[in-house]
């Protein structure tokens, strides 16, 4: 029961943020300065997986790869921790964060600078590299939420979604994680619903609840601004996981939003300092986050998005993010 209560509390926190979107868009229309509410930072671009629902395999061959210099990361954190309305910070972006040997240090530095603990720090991992030492490092760093993207209950399903990975290994890793003292760090098992796993997600949630583990179910696939074809992965039937919560979520979202929320609240920073929002807005090594966020390119994109002129922003024209309510996370 405590797991259910924890998930309800998380949901309430989540819902309470949605009405603020009206305030954000009205502030923008008045020409007022704004700042990101959520920031994702790619401390390293590498990933060890070839997930069928992720464009990494393709993207990694078409764009530069590398590790973020520590001075660049510090500059980002030093500025972000001054943002009073920042609610989420993730040293994670289109990568596997546990491949960064300095991930614990990176999280600890953010927690040290952001001393009033108003910002939640979260990472999501495929969990394949989890060891006792890594978990202890994450716990000691002050990480608030650790998410493992499991996406399956059965071996065959898991190995279809994660080609080359072994189900027994990831389950052993999770068992080892659960055997340790996680302190205040929350652990969540995530399921992205696809045509491959839709019939087992409900049972998977029940299984992990019985184990005392929180779960998160994402029911809408996202094509990453058209970077990946998700047509064959779309669920063939509706998965009935917490139907009342989902209905309330959709209704609540529609009342307070009129367009894609991402350009108004979320900042993505690549390992080389480039700030990504549909297009490259600037680079944190040359300009401040504040100046980039309120710069002419970002403002023009927000204006078009607010007017729902998605076709005028090439990456947005074929993107499914508008339907992806998890963009509020």
CSV table of C-alpha atoms in Angstrom, one decimal:
chain,number,residue,atom,x,y,z
A,1,UNK,CA,0.0,0.0,0.0
A,2,UNK,CA,2.9,2.4,0.7
A,3,UNK,CA,4.0,2.1,-2.9
A,4,UNK,CA,0.6,3.1,-4.2
A,5,UNK,CA,0.5,6.0,-1.8
A,6,UNK,CA,3.9,7.1,-3.0
A,7,UNK,CA,2.8,7.0,-6.6
A,8,UNK,CA,-0.3,9.0,-5.8
A,9,UNK,CA,1.8,11.7,-4.1
A,10,UNK,CA,4.1,11.8,-7.2
A,11,UNK,CA,1.0,12.2,-9.4
A,12,UNK,CA,-0.4,15.0,-7.3
A,13,UNK,CA,2.9,16.9,-7.5
A,14,UNK,CA,2.8,16.3,-11.3
A,15,UNK,CA,-0.7,17.6,-11.7
A,16,UNK,CA,-0.2,20.7,-9.7
A,17,UNK,CA,2.5,21.9,-12.1
A,18,UNK,CA,0.2,21.8,-15.2
A,19,UNK,CA,-2.0,24.9,-14.4
A,20,UNK,CA,1.3,26.9,-14.3
A,21,UNK,CA,1.6,26.6,-18.0
A,22,UNK,CA,-1.1,29.2,-18.6
A,23,UNK,CA,1.0,31.6,-16.4
A,24,UNK,CA,4.1,30.8,-18.5
A,25,UNK,CA,2.5,31.5,-21.8
A,26,UNK,CA,0.8,34.7,-20.7
A,27,UNK,CA,4.1,35.9,-19.3
A,28,UNK,CA,5.7,35.2,-22.7
A,29,UNK,CA,3.0,37.1,-24.5
A,30,UNK,CA,3.7,40.1,-22.2
A,31,UNK,CA,7.3,40.0,-23.3
A,32,UNK,CA,8.6,39.0,-19.8
A,33,UNK,CA,11.8,37.1,-19.3
A,34,UNK,CA,11.5,33.4,-18.5
A,35,UNK,CA,13.8,30.6,-17.4
A,36,UNK,CA,13.7,26.8,-17.8
A,37,UNK,CA,11.8,24.8,-15.2
A,38,UNK,CA,13.6,21.5,-16.2
A,39,UNK,CA,17.1,21.0,-17.5
A,40,UNK,CA,18.6,17.8,-19.0
A,41,UNK,CA,22.4,17.7,-19.5
A,42,UNK,CA,24.3,15.2,-21.6
A,43,UNK,CA,27.4,14.6,-19.5
A,44,UNK,CA,28.5,11.9,-22.0
A,45,UNK,CA,26.9,11.0,-25.4
A,46,UNK,CA,27.6,7.2,-25.3
A,47,UNK,CA,25.0,4.4,-24.8
A,48,UNK,CA,25.5,0.7,-24.6
A,49,UNK,CA,22.0,-0.2,-25.8
A,50,UNK,CA,20.2,-0.5,-29.2
A,51,UNK,CA,16.6,-0.1,-28.0
A,52,UNK,CA,14.1,-0.5,-30.8
A,53,UNK,CA,12.2,2.6,-29.7
A,54,UNK,CA,15.3,4.9,-29.5
A,55,UNK,CA,17.1,6.7,-32.4
A,56,UNK,CA,20.5,6.5,-30.7
A,57,UNK,CA,21.9,3.9,-33.1
A,58,UNK,CA,21.2,6.3,-36.0
A,59,UNK,CA,21.9,9.6,-34.3
A,60,UNK,CA,25.3,8.4,-32.9
A,61,UNK,CA,26.6,8.0,-36.4
A,62,UNK,CA,25.4,11.4,-37.7
A,63,UNK,CA,26.3,13.9,-34.9
A,64,UNK,CA,29.5,14.5,-32.9
A,65,UNK,CA,30.0,12.3,-29.8
A,66,UNK,CA,32.0,12.9,-26.6
A,67,UNK,CA,32.2,13.7,-22.9
A,68,UNK,CA,31.3,17.1,-21.4
A,69,UNK,CA,34.3,18.9,-20.0
A,70,UNK,CA,34.0,19.4,-16.2
A,71,UNK,CA,34.3,23.2,-16.5
A,72,UNK,CA,31.3,23.3,-18.9
A,73,UNK,CA,29.3,21.1,-16.5
A,74,UNK,CA,30.2,23.3,-13.5
A,75,UNK,CA,29.2,26.5,-15.5
A,76,UNK,CA,25.8,24.9,-16.3
A,77,UNK,CA,25.2,23.9,-12.7
A,78,UNK,CA,26.4,27.2,-11.2
A,79,UNK,CA,23.8,29.0,-13.3
A,80,UNK,CA,21.0,26.5,-13.0
A,81,UNK,CA,21.1,26.4,-9.2
A,82,UNK,CA,20.3,30.1,-9.2
A,83,UNK,CA,16.9,29.5,-10.9
A,84,UNK,CA,14.3,29.7,-8.2
A,85,UNK,CA,11.6,27.8,-10.2
A,86,UNK,CA,13.8,25.0,-11.4
A,87,UNK,CA,12.0,21.8,-10.4
A,88,UNK,CA,13.9,19.1,-12.3
A,89,UNK,CA,17.6,18.5,-13.2
A,90,UNK,CA,18.8,15.4,-15.0
A,91,UNK,CA,22.4,14.7,-15.9
A,92,UNK,CA,21.0,12.6,-18.8
A,93,UNK,CA,20.2,13.2,-22.4
A,94,UNK,CA,20.0,10.6,-25.2
A,95,UNK,CA,22.6,8.5,-23.5
A,96,UNK,CA,23.3,5.9,-20.8
A,97,UNK,CA,24.3,7.9,-17.7
A,98,UNK,CA,26.1,5.1,-16.0
A,99,UNK,CA,28.8,5.1,-18.7
A,100,UNK,CA,30.0,8.4,-17.3
A,101,UNK,CA,32.4,7.4,-14.6
A,102,UNK,CA,32.0,10.9,-13.0
A,103,UNK,CA,28.2,10.7,-12.8
A,104,UNK,CA,28.2,10.4,-9.0
A,105,UNK,CA,30.5,13.4,-8.8
A,106,UNK,CA,28.3,15.4,-11.2
A,107,UNK,CA,25.2,14.7,-9.1
A,108,UNK,CA,27.0,15.5,-5.9
A,109,UNK,CA,28.2,18.9,-7.3
A,110,UNK,CA,24.6,19.9,-8.2
A,111,UNK,CA,23.3,18.9,-4.7
A,112,UNK,CA,26.2,20.8,-3.1
A,113,UNK,CA,25.4,24.0,-5.0
A,114,UNK,CA,21.6,23.7,-4.7
A,115,UNK,CA,21.5,23.5,-0.9
A,116,UNK,CA,17.8,24.1,-0.2
A,117,UNK,CA,16.8,20.8,-2.0
A,118,UNK,CA,14.0,22.4,-4.1
A,119,UNK,CA,15.1,20.7,-7.3
A,120,UNK,CA,14.7,17.0,-7.9
A,121,UNK,CA,17.7,15.3,-9.5
A,122,UNK,CA,16.8,12.2,-11.5
A,123,UNK,CA,18.5,9.8,-13.9
A,124,UNK,CA,17.1,7.0,-16.1
A,125,UNK,CA,19.2,4.0,-17.0
A,126,UNK,CA,18.8,0.7,-18.8
A,127,UNK,CA,20.4,-0.7,-15.7
A,128,UNK,CA,22.8,-3.0,-17.5
A,129,UNK,CA,25.9,-1.7,-15.8
A,130,UNK,CA,24.5,-1.6,-12.2
A,131,UNK,CA,26.9,-2.8,-9.5
A,132,UNK,CA,26.9,-2.3,-5.8
A,133,UNK,CA,29.7,0.3,-6.1
A,134,UNK,CA,27.7,2.3,-8.6
A,135,UNK,CA,24.6,2.2,-6.5
A,136,UNK,CA,26.5,3.3,-3.4
A,137,UNK,CA,28.0,6.1,-5.4
A,138,UNK,CA,24.5,7.3,-6.5
A,139,UNK,CA,23.1,7.1,-3.0
A,140,UNK,CA,26.1,9.0,-1.6
A,141,UNK,CA,25.8,11.6,-4.3
A,142,UNK,CA,22.3,12.6,-3.1
A,143,UNK,CA,20.4,11.4,-6.2
A,144,UNK,CA,16.7,11.8,-5.6
A,145,UNK,CA,15.3,9.4,-8.2
A,146,UNK,CA,16.8,6.4,-10.0
A,147,UNK,CA,14.6,5.1,-12.9
A,148,UNK,CA,15.4,1.8,-14.6
A,149,UNK,CA,13.7,1.4,-18.0
A,150,UNK,CA,12.7,-2.3,-17.9
A,151,UNK,CA,9.7,-2.2,-20.3
A,152,UNK,CA,9.0,-6.0,-20.0
A,153,UNK,CA,7.9,-8.7,-17.6
A,154,UNK,CA,9.0,-11.6,-19.7
A,155,UNK,CA,12.4,-12.6,-21.1
A,156,UNK,CA,11.3,-12.9,-24.8
A,157,UNK,CA,9.7,-9.4,-24.7
A,158,UNK,CA,12.7,-7.8,-23.0
A,159,UNK,CA,15.2,-9.2,-25.5
A,160,UNK,CA,13.1,-8.1,-28.4
A,161,UNK,CA,13.0,-4.5,-27.1
A,162,UNK,CA,16.7,-4.5,-26.1
A,163,UNK,CA,18.6,-6.5,-28.8
A,164,UNK,CA,21.8,-8.0,-27.4
A,165,UNK,CA,20.8,-7.6,-23.7
A,166,UNK,CA,19.9,-10.5,-21.5
A,167,UNK,CA,16.8,-10.5,-19.3
A,168,UNK,CA,18.4,-12.5,-16.5
A,169,UNK,CA,21.3,-10.1,-16.2
A,170,UNK,CA,19.1,-7.0,-15.8
A,171,UNK,CA,16.9,-8.9,-13.3
A,172,UNK,CA,19.9,-9.9,-11.3
A,173,UNK,CA,21.1,-6.3,-11.3
A,174,UNK,CA,17.7,-5.1,-10.0
A,175,UNK,CA,17.8,-7.8,-7.2
A,176,UNK,CA,21.2,-6.6,-6.2
A,177,UNK,CA,20.0,-3.0,-6.1
A,178,UNK,CA,17.0,-4.0,-3.9
A,179,UNK,CA,19.3,-5.7,-1.5
A,180,UNK,CA,21.1,-2.5,-0.7
A,181,UNK,CA,20.2,0.4,1.6
A,182,UNK,CA,19.0,3.1,-0.8
A,183,UNK,CA,18.5,5.7,1.9
A,184,UNK,CA,16.3,8.6,0.6
A,185,UNK,CA,16.8,7.7,-3.0
A,186,UNK,CA,13.6,6.6,-4.8
A,187,UNK,CA,13.8,3.7,-7.2
A,188,UNK,CA,11.2,3.4,-10.0
A,189,UNK,CA,10.8,0.8,-12.7
A,190,UNK,CA,9.5,2.3,-15.9
A,191,UNK,CA,7.5,0.7,-18.7
A,192,UNK,CA,7.1,2.3,-22.1
A,193,UNK,CA,4.0,0.7,-23.7
A,194,UNK,CA,4.6,-0.8,-27.2
A,195,UNK,CA,3.0,-3.4,-29.4
A,196,UNK,CA,5.6,-5.9,-28.0
A,197,UNK,CA,4.8,-5.5,-24.3
A,198,UNK,CA,1.2,-4.1,-24.1
A,199,UNK,CA,-0.3,-7.4,-22.9
A,200,UNK,CA,2.0,-7.7,-20.0
A,201,UNK,CA,2.4,-4.2,-18.6
A,202,UNK,CA,-0.5,-4.5,-16.2
A,203,UNK,CA,0.8,-7.7,-14.7
A,204,UNK,CA,4.3,-6.2,-14.6
A,205,UNK,CA,3.0,-3.3,-12.5
A,206,UNK,CA,1.2,-5.7,-10.1
A,207,UNK,CA,4.4,-7.7,-9.8
A,208,UNK,CA,6.6,-4.8,-8.9
A,209,UNK,CA,4.0,-3.3,-6.5
A,210,UNK,CA,4.0,-6.6,-4.6
A,211,UNK,CA,7.8,-6.3,-4.4
A,212,UNK,CA,7.4,-2.8,-2.9
A,213,UNK,CA,8.8,-1.0,-6.0
A,214,UNK,CA,7.2,2.1,-7.5
A,215,UNK,CA,6.4,2.0,-11.2
A,216,UNK,CA,5.8,4.5,-14.0
A,217,UNK,CA,3.9,3.6,-17.2
A,218,UNK,CA,4.3,5.8,-20.3
A,219,UNK,CA,1.5,5.1,-22.7
A,220,UNK,CA,2.4,7.4,-25.6
A,221,UNK,CA,5.4,6.7,-27.8
A,222,UNK,CA,7.4,9.7,-29.0
A,223,UNK,CA,9.2,9.8,-32.4
A,224,UNK,CA,11.9,12.2,-31.2
A,225,UNK,CA,10.9,15.0,-33.7
A,226,UNK,CA,10.7,12.4,-36.5
A,227,UNK,CA,14.1,10.8,-35.8
A,228,UNK,CA,12.6,7.3,-35.5
A,229,UNK,CA,9.7,5.4,-37.1
A,230,UNK,CA,7.4,4.3,-34.3
A,231,UNK,CA,4.5,3.1,-36.5
A,232,UNK,CA,5.2,-0.6,-35.9
A,233,UNK,CA,5.7,-0.1,-32.2
A,234,UNK,CA,2.3,1.5,-31.5
A,235,UNK,CA,0.1,-0.6,-29.2
A,236,UNK,CA,-2.6,-2.4,-31.1
A,237,UNK,CA,-5.1,-2.2,-28.2
A,238,UNK,CA,-5.6,0.1,-25.3
A,239,UNK,CA,-3.7,-0.9,-22.2
A,240,UNK,CA,-5.9,-0.5,-19.1
A,241,UNK,CA,-3.4,0.7,-16.5
A,242,UNK,CA,-4.9,3.1,-14.0
A,243,UNK,CA,-7.6,4.2,-16.5
A,244,UNK,CA,-9.1,6.8,-14.2
A,245,UNK,CA,-5.8,8.4,-13.5
A,246,UNK,CA,-5.0,8.5,-17.2
A,247,UNK,CA,-8.4,10.1,-18.0
A,248,UNK,CA,-8.0,12.7,-15.3
A,249,UNK,CA,-4.4,13.4,-16.6
A,250,UNK,CA,-5.6,14.0,-20.2
A,251,UNK,CA,-8.5,16.2,-19.1
A,252,UNK,CA,-6.4,18.3,-16.7
A,253,UNK,CA,-3.7,18.8,-19.3
A,254,UNK,CA,-6.2,19.9,-22.0
A,255,UNK,CA,-7.8,22.5,-19.7
A,256,UNK,CA,-4.5,24.3,-19.1
A,257,UNK,CA,-2.5,23.9,-22.3
A,258,UNK,CA,-3.1,24.9,-25.9
A,259,UNK,CA,0.2,23.9,-27.5
A,260,UNK,CA,3.4,21.9,-27.0
A,261,UNK,CA,4.8,22.7,-23.6
A,262,UNK,CA,8.5,21.7,-24.2
A,263,UNK,CA,9.8,25.1,-25.6
A,264,UNK,CA,8.4,26.9,-22.6
A,265,UNK,CA,9.8,24.7,-19.8
A,266,UNK,CA,12.5,22.2,-20.9
A,267,UNK,CA,16.1,22.9,-21.8
A,268,UNK,CA,18.4,20.2,-23.3
A,269,UNK,CA,22.2,20.7,-23.3
A,270,UNK,CA,24.5,18.4,-25.3
A,271,UNK,CA,28.0,17.3,-24.2
A,272,UNK,CA,29.7,20.1,-26.3
A,273,UNK,CA,27.5,22.8,-24.7
A,274,UNK,CA,25.0,23.2,-27.5
A,275,UNK,CA,21.5,24.0,-26.3
A,276,UNK,CA,19.0,22.0,-28.2
A,277,UNK,CA,15.3,22.9,-28.6
A,278,UNK,CA,14.1,21.5,-32.0
A,279,UNK,CA,17.1,23.4,-33.3
A,280,UNK,CA,20.4,24.6,-31.8
A,281,UNK,CA,19.7,27.8,-29.8
A,282,UNK,CA,23.3,28.6,-28.7
A,283,UNK,CA,26.2,27.2,-26.7
A,284,UNK,CA,26.7,27.6,-22.9
A,285,UNK,CA,30.5,27.9,-23.4
A,286,UNK,CA,29.9,31.2,-25.2
A,287,UNK,CA,26.7,32.6,-23.6
A,288,UNK,CA,24.7,32.3,-20.4
A,289,UNK,CA,21.7,29.9,-20.2
A,290,UNK,CA,19.5,32.9,-19.4
A,291,UNK,CA,20.6,34.7,-22.6
A,292,UNK,CA,20.2,31.6,-24.7
A,293,UNK,CA,16.8,30.8,-23.3
A,294,UNK,CA,15.5,34.3,-23.9
A,295,UNK,CA,17.4,34.8,-27.2
A,296,UNK,CA,15.8,35.6,-30.6
A,297,UNK,CA,15.8,32.0,-31.9
A,298,UNK,CA,14.1,30.6,-28.9
A,299,UNK,CA,11.6,33.4,-28.8
A,300,UNK,CA,10.7,32.9,-32.4
A,301,UNK,CA,10.1,29.2,-31.9
A,302,UNK,CA,7.9,29.8,-28.9
A,303,UNK,CA,5.9,32.4,-30.8
A,304,UNK,CA,5.2,29.9,-33.6
A,305,UNK,CA,4.5,27.1,-31.2
A,306,UNK,CA,2.0,29.2,-29.3
A,307,UNK,CA,0.3,30.0,-32.6
A,308,UNK,CA,0.4,26.2,-33.3
A,309,UNK,CA,2.3,26.9,-36.5
A,310,UNK,CA,4.3,23.7,-36.1
A,311,UNK,CA,4.9,23.4,-39.9
A,312,UNK,CA,7.0,26.6,-39.7
A,313,UNK,CA,9.5,24.8,-37.4
A,314,UNK,CA,10.9,21.9,-39.4
A,315,UNK,CA,11.7,19.5,-36.5
A,316,UNK,CA,8.2,20.1,-35.1
A,317,UNK,CA,6.3,19.4,-38.3
A,318,UNK,CA,6.4,15.7,-37.9
A,319,UNK,CA,6.9,15.5,-34.1
A,320,UNK,CA,4.6,13.6,-31.8
A,321,UNK,CA,5.6,15.5,-28.6
A,322,UNK,CA,2.3,17.4,-28.6
A,323,UNK,CA,0.6,14.2,-27.7
A,324,UNK,CA,3.3,13.1,-25.2
A,325,UNK,CA,2.0,14.2,-21.8
A,326,UNK,CA,5.1,12.9,-20.1
A,327,UNK,CA,7.0,15.9,-21.5
A,328,UNK,CA,5.9,17.5,-18.2
A,329,UNK,CA,8.2,15.2,-16.2
